[in-house]
PDB file of C-alpha atoms in Angstrom:
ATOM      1  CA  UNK A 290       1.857  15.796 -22.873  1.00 29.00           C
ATOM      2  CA  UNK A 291      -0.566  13.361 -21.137  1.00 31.00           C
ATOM      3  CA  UNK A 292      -3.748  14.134 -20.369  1.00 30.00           C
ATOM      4  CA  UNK A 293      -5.313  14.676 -17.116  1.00 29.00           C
ATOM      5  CA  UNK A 294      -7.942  12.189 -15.756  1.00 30.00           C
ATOM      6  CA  UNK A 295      -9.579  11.560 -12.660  1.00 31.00           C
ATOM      7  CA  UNK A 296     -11.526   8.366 -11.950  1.00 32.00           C
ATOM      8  CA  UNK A 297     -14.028   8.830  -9.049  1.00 29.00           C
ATOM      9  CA  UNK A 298     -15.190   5.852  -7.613  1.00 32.00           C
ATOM     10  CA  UNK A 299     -17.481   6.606  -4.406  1.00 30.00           C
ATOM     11  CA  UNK A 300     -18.379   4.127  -1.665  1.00 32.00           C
ATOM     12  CA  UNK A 301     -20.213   5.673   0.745  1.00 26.00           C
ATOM     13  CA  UNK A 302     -19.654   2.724   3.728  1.00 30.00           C
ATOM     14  CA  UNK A 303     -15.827   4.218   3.761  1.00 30.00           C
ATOM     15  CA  UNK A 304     -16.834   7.364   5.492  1.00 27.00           C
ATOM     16  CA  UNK A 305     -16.689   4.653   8.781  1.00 28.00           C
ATOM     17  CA  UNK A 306     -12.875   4.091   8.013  1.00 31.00           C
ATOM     18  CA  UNK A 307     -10.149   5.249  10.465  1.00 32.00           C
ATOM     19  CA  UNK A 308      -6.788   5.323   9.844  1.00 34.00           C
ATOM     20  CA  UNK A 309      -3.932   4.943  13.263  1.00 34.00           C
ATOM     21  CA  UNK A 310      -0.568   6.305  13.190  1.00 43.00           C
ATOM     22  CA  UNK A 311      -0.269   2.866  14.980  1.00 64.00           C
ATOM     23  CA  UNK A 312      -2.175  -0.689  16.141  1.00 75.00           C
ATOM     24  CA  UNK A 313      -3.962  -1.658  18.397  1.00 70.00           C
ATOM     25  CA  UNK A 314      -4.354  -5.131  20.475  1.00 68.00           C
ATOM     26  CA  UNK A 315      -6.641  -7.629  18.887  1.00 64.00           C
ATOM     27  CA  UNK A 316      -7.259 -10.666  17.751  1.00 63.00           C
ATOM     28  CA  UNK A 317      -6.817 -12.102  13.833  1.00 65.00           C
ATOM     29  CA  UNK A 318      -9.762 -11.201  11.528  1.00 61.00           C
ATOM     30  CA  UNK A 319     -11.712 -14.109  10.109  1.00 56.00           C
ATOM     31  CA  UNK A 320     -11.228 -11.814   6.458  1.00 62.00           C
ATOM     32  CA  UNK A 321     -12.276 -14.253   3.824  1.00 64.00           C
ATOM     33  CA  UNK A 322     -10.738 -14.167  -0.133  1.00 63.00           C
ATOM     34  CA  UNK A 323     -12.560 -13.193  -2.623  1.00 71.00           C
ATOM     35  CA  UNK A 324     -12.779 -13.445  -6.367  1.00 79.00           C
ATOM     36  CA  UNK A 325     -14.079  -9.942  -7.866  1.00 85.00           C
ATOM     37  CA  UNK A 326     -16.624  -9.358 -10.117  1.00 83.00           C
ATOM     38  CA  UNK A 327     -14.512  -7.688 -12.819  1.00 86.00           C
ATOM     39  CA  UNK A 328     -17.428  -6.579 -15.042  1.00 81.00           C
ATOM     40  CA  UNK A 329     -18.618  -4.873 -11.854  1.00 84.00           C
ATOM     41  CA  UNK A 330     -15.389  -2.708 -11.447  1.00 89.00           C
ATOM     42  CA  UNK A 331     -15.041   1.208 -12.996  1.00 87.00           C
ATOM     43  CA  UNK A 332     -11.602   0.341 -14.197  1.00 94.00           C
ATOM     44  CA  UNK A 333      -9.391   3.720 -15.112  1.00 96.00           C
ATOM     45  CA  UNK A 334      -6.996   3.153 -17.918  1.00 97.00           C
ATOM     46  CA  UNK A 335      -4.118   3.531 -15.810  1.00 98.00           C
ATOM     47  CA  UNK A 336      -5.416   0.786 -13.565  1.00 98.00           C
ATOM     48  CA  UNK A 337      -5.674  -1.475 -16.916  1.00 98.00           C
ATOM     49  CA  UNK A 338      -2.505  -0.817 -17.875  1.00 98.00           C
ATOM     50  CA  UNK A 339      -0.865  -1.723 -14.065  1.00 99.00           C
ATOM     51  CA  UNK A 340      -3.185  -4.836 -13.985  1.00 98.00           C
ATOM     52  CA  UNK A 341      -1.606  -5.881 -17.912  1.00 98.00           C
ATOM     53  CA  UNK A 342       1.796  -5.114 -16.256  1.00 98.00           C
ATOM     54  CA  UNK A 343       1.987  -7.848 -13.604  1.00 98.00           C
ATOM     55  CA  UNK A 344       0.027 -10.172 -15.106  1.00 98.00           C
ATOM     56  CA  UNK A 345      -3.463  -9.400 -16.285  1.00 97.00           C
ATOM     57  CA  UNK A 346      -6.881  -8.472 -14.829  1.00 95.00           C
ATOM     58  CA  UNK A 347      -7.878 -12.373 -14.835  1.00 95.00           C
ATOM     59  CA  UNK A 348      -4.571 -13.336 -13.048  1.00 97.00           C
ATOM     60  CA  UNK A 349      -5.352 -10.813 -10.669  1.00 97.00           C
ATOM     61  CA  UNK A 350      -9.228 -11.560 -10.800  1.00 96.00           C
ATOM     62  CA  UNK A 351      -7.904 -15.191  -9.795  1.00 95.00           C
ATOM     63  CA  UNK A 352      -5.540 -14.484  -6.930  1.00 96.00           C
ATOM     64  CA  UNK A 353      -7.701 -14.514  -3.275  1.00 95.00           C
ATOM     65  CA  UNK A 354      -4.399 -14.879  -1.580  1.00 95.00           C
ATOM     66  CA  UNK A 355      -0.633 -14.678  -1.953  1.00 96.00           C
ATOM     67  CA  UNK A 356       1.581 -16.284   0.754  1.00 96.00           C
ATOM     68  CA  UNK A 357       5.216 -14.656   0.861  1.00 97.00           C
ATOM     69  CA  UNK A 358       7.778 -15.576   2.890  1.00 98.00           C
ATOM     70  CA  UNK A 359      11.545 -13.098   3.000  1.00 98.00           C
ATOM     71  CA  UNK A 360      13.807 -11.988   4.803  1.00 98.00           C
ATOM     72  CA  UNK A 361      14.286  -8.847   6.243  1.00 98.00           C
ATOM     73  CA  UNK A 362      17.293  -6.381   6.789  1.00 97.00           C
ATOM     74  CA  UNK A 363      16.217  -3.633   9.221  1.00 96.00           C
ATOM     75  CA  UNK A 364      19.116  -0.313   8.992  1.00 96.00           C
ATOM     76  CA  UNK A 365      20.061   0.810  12.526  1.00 90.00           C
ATOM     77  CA  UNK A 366      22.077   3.779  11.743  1.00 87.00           C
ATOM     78  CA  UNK A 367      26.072   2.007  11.136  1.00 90.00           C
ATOM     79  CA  UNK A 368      24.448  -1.476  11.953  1.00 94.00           C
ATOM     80  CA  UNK A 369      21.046  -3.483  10.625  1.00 94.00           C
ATOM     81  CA  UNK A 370      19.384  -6.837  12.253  1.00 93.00           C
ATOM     82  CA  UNK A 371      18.127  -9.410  10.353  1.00 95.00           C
ATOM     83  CA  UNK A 372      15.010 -11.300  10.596  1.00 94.00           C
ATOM     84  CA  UNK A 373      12.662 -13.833   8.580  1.00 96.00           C
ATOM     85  CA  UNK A 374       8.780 -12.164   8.155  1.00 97.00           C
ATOM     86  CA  UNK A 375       6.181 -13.888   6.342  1.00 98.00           C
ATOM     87  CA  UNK A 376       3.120 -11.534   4.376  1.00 98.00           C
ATOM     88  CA  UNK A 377      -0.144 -13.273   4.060  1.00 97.00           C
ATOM     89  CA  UNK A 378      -1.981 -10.769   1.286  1.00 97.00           C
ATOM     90  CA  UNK A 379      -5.747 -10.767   0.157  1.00 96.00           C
ATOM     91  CA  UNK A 380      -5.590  -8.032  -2.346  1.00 96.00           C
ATOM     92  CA  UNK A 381      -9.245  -8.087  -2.772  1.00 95.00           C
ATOM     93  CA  UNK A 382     -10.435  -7.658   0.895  1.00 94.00           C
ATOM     94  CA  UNK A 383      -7.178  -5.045   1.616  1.00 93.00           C
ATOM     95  CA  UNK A 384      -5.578  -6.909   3.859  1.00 96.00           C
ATOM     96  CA  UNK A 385      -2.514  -7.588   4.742  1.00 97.00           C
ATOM     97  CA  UNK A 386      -1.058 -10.097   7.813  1.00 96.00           C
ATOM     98  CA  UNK A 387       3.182  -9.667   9.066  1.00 97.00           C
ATOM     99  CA  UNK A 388       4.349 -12.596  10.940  1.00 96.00           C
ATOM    100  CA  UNK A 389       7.842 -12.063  12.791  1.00 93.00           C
ATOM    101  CA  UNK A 390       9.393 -15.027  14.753  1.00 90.00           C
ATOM    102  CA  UNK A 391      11.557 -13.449  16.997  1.00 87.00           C
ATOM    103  CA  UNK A 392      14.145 -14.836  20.026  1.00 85.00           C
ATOM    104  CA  UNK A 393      11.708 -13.323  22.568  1.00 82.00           C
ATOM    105  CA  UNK A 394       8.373 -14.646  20.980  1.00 87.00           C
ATOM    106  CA  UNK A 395       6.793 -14.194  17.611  1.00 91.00           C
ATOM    107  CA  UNK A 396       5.171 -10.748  16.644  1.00 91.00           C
ATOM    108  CA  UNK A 397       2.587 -11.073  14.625  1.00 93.00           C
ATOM    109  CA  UNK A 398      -0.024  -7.623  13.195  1.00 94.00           C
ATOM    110  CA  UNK A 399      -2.649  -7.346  10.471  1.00 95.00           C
ATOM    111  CA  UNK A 400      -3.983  -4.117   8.368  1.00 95.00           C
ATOM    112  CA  UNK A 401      -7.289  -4.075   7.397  1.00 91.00           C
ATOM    113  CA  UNK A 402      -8.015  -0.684   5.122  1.00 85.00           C
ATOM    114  CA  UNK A 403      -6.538   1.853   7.040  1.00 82.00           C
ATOM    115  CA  UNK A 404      -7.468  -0.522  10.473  1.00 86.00           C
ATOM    116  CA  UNK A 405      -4.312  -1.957  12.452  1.00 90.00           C
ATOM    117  CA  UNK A 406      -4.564  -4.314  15.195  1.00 89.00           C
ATOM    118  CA  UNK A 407      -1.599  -6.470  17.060  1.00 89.00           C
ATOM    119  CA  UNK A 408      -2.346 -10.353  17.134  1.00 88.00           C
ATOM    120  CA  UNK A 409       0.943 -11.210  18.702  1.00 86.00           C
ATOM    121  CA  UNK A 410       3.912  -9.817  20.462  1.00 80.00           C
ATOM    122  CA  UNK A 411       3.990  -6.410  21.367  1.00 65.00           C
ATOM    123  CA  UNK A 412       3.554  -3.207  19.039  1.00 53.00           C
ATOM    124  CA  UNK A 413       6.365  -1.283  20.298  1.00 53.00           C
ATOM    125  CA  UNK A 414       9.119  -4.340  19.910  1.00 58.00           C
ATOM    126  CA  UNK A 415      12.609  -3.310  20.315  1.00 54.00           C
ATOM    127  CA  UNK A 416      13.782  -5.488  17.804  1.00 58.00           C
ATOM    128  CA  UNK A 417      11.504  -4.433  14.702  1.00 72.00           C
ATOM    129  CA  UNK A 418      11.824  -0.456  15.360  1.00 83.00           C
ATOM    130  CA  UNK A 419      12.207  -0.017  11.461  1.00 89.00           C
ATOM    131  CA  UNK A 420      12.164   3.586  11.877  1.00 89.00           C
ATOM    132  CA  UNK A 421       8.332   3.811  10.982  1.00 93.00           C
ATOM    133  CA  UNK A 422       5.252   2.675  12.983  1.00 92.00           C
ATOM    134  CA  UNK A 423       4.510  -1.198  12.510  1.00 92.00           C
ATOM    135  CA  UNK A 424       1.124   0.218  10.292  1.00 94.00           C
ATOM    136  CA  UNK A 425       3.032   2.261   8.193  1.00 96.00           C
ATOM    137  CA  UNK A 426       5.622  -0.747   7.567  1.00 97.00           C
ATOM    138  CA  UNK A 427       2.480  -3.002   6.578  1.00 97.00           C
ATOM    139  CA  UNK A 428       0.727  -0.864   4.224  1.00 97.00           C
ATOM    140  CA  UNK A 429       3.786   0.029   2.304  1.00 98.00           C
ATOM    141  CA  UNK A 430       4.135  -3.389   1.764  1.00 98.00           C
ATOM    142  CA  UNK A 431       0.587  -4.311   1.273  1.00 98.00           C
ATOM    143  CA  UNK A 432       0.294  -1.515  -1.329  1.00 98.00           C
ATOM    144  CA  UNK A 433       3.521  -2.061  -3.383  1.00 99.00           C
ATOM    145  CA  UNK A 434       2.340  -5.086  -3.613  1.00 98.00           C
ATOM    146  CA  UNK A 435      -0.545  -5.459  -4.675  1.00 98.00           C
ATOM    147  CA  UNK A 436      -0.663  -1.839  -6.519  1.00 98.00           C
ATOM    148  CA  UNK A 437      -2.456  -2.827  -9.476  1.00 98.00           C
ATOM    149  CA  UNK A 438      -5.232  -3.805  -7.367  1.00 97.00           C
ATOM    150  CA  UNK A 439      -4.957  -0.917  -4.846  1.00 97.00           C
ATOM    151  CA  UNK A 440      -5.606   1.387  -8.060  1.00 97.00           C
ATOM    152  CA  UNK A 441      -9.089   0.213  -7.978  1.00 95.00           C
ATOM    153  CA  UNK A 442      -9.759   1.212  -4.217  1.00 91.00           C
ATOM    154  CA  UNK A 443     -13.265   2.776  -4.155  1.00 85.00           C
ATOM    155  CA  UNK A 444     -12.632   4.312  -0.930  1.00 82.00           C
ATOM    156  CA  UNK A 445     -10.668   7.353  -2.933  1.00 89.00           C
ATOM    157  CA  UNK A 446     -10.349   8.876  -6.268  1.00 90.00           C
ATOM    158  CA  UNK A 447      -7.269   8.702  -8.325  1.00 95.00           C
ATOM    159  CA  UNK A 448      -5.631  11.308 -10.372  1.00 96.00           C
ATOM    160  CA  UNK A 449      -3.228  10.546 -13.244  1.00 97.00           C
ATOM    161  CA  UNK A 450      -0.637  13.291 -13.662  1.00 96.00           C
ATOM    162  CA  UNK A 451      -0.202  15.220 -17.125  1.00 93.00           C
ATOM    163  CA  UNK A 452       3.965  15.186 -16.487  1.00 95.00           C
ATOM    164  CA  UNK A 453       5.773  12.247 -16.669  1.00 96.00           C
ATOM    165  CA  UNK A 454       9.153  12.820 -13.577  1.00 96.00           C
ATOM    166  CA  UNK A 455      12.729  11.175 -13.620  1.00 95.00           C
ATOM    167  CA  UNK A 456      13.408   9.176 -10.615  1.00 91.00           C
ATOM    168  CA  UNK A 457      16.335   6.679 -10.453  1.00 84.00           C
ATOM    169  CA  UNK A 458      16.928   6.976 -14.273  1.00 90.00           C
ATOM    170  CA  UNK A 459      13.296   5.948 -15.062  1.00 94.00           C
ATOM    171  CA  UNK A 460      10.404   8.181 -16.736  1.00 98.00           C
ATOM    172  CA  UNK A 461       7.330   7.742 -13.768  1.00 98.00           C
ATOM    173  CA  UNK A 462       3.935   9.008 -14.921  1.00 98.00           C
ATOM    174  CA  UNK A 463       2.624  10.084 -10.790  1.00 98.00           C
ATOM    175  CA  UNK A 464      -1.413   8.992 -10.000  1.00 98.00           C
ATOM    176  CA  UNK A 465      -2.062  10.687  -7.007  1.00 97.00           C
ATOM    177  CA  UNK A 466      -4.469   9.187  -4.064  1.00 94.00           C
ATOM    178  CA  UNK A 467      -7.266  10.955  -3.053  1.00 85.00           C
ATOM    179  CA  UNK A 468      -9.803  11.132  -0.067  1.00 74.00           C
ATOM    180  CA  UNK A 469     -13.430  10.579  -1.656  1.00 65.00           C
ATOM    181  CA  UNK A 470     -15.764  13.266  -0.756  1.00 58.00           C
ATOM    182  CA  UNK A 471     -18.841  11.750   0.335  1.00 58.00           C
ATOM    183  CA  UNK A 472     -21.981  14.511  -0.227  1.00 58.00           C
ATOM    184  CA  UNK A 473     -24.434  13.854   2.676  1.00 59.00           C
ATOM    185  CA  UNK A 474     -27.481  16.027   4.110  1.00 56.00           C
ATOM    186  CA  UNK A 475     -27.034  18.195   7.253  1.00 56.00           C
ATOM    187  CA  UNK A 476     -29.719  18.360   9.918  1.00 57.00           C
ATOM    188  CA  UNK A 477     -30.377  22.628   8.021  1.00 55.00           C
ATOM    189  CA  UNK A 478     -31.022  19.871   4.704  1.00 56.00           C
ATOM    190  CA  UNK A 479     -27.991  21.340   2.875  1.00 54.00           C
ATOM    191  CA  UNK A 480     -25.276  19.642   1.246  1.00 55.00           C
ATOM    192  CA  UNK A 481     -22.284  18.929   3.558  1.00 53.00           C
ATOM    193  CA  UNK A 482     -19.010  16.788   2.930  1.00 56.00           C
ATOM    194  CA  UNK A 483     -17.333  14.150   4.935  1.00 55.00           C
ATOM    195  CA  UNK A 484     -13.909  13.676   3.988  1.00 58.00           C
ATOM    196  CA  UNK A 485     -12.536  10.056   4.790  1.00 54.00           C
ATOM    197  CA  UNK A 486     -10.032  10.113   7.202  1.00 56.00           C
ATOM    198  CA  UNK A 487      -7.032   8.401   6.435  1.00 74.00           C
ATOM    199  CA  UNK A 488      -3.255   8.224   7.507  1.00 85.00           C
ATOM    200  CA  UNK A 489      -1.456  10.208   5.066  1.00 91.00           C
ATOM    201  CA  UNK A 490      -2.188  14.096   3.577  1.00 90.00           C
ATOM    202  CA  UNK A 491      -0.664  12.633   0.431  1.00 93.00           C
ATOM    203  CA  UNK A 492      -0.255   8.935  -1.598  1.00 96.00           C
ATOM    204  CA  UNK A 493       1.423   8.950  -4.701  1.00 98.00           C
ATOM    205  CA  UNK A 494       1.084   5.884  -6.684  1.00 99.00           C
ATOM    206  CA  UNK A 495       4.543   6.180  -9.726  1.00 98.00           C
ATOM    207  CA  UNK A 496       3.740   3.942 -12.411  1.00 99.00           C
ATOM    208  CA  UNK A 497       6.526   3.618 -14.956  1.00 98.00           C
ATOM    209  CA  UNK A 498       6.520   4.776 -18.803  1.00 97.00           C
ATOM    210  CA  UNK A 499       8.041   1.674 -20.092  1.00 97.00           C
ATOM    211  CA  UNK A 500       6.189  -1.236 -18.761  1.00 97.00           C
ATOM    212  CA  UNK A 501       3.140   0.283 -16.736  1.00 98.00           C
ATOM    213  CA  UNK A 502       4.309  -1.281 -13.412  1.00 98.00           C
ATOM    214  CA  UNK A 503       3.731   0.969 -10.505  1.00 99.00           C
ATOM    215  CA  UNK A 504       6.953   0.103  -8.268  1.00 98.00           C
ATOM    216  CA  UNK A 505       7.227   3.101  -6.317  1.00 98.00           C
ATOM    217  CA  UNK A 506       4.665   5.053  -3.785  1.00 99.00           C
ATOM    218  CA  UNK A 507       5.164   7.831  -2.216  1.00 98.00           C
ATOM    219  CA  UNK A 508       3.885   8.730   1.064  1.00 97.00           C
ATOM    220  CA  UNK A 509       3.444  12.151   2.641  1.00 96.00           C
ATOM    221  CA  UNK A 510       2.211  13.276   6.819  1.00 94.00           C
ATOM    222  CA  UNK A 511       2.950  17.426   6.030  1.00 93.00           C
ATOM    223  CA  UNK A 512       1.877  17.840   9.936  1.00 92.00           C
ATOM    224  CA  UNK A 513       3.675  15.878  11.078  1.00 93.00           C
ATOM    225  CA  UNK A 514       6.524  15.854   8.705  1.00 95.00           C
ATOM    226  CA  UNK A 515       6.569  12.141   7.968  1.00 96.00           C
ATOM    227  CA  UNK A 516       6.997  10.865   4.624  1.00 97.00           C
ATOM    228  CA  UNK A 517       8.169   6.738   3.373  1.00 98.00           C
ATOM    229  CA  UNK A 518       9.124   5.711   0.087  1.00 98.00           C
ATOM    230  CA  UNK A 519       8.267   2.295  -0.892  1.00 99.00           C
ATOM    231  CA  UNK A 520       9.715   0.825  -4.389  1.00 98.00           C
ATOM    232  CA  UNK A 521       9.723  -3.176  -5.581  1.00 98.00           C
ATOM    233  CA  UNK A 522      12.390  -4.605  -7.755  1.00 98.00           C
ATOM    234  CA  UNK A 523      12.782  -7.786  -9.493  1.00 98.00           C
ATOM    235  CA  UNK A 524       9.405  -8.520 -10.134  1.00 98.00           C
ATOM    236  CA  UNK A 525       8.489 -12.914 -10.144  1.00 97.00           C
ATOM    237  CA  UNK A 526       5.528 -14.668 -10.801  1.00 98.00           C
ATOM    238  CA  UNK A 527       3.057 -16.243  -8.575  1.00 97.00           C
ATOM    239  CA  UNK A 528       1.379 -19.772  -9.042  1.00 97.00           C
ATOM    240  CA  UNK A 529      -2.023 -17.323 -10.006  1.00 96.00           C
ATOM    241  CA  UNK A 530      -0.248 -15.783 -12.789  1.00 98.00           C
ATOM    242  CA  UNK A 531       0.495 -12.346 -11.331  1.00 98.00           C
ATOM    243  CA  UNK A 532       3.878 -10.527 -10.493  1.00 98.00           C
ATOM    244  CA  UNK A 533       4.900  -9.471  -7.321  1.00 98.00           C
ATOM    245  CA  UNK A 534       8.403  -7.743  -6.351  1.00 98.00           C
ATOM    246  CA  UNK A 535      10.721 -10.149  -5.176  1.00 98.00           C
ATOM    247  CA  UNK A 536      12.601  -7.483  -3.286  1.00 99.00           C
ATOM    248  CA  UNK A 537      11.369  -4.306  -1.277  1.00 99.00           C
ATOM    249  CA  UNK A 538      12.919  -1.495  -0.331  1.00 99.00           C
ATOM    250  CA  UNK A 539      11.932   1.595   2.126  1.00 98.00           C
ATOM    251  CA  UNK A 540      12.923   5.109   2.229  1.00 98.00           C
ATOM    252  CA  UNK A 541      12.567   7.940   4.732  1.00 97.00           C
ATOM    253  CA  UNK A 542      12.378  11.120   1.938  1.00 97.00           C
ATOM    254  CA  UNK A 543      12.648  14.551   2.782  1.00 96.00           C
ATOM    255  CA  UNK A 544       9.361  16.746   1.728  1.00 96.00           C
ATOM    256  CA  UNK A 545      10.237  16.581  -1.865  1.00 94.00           C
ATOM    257  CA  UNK A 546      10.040  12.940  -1.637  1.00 94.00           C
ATOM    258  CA  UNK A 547      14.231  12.510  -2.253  1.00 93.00           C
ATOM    259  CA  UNK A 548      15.280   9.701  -0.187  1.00 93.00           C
ATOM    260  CA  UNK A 549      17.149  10.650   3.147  1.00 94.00           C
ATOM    261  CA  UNK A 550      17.784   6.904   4.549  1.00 96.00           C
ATOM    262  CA  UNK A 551      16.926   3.387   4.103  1.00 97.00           C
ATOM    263  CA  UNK A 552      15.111   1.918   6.361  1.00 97.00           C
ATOM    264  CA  UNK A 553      13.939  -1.954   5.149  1.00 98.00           C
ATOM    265  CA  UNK A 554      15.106  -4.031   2.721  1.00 98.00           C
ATOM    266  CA  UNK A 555      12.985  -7.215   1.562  1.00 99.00           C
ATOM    267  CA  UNK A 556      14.094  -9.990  -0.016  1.00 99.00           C
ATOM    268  CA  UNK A 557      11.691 -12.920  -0.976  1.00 97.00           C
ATOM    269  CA  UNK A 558      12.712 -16.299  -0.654  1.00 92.00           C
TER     270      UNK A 558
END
């Protein structure tokens, strides 16, 4: 049986982050690329082991920005429209950027953190209902990803499982994402908490027995009974040296987290 570790990693400047079930209108972020300091960086074991899975910590250390370009079948029920979407990804600065040319104009929406604004088009397109909100859509595919690197977020604390679970024939050893609990002093000069808000009640990060990759993440909304599966497949390299899935999938799941319906399928070019 595995043991049970939690890595807490605290940044207080996170308490100011806000997640939206959706995005708002704005204009592109001038978010720079970064190289980490990797000597700076409480790494957990499991994070090590995700980083050595898809790459390494210096290919990862050494990649500011990965440009992907796929495309995408969206599931309507009997029927499913297809469309071309390119991902600009900083994995460092937790950003993400979806461009959509579409017939009627292109759409175009980034995801900073947990923050979602619209650059072009509108939000509530016709054409890219997927069946989840566009900022749902973008951090599934921000965080599946980049997963390795979203392990390391310091804006929550990470819990590896003791159980290893079966899901589609594979052993999954389940790190759980959780909101940091800032202490801060009240105005009576006692001890309070802030909690950061964020989307989801629940993240579960699955990283595989066998080779370490996390390819499947679970989220959970228990009020409002949302909940997305994300899982990559087919895993290539990158001119940086790291692996990213070549093709994405997303789930609606039931409570349990069993899949229900497909929503998305990704396929890189």
């Amino acid at each position: 049986m595995m043991k049970i570790t939690t890595k807490i990693m605290v940044n207080l400047t996170a308490v100011l982050v806000l997640g939206v079930a959706g995005c708002q209108s704005g204009s592109k972020s001038a978010v720079e690329g970064k190289k980490p300091d990797m000597s700076a960086i409480a790494v957990s074991a499991f994070a090590q082991r995700a980083m050595d899975a898809t790459g390494g910590s210096a290919a990862w250390a050494n990649t500011e920005k990965a440009d992907l370009r796929a495309v995408v079948t969206i599931y309507k029920g009997d029927s499913y429209y297809l469309t071309e979407q390119q991902y600009e990804v900083k994995p460092w600065m937790n950003w993400i950027m979806v461009t959509s040319p579409e017939p009627k104009g292109t759409i175009a929406w980034q995801l900073i953190d947990m923050d979602c604004s619209v650059i072009a088009g509108q939000e509530n397109s016709d054409r890219l209902d997927m069946g989840m909100s566009k900022r749902d859509f973008a951090e599934a595919v921000r965080d599946i990803t980049t997963s390795a690197v979203r392990l390391l977020d310091m804006q929550y604390n990470f819990a590896e499982g003791a159980d290893a679970v079966k899901a589609e024939g594979q052993w999954y050893v389940p790190i759980t994402r959780q909101a940091v609990i800032a202490p801060v002093s009240s105005e009576a000069g006692k001890k309070a908490a802030v909690v950061v808000p964020g989307r989801w009640s629940k993240v579960v990060f699955y990283q595989r027995q066998d080779s370490s990759a996390v390819d499947m993440i679970w989220y959970a909304d228990a009020a409002k009974n949302q909940y997305l599966m994300v899982r990559g497949y087919d895993y290539k390299k990158l001119d940086t040296g790291v692996l990213v899935p070549s093709r994405i999938e997303l789930y609606s799941t039931n409570a349990m987290g069993i899949s229900e319906k497909q929503l998305v399928k990704i396929d890189a070019k």
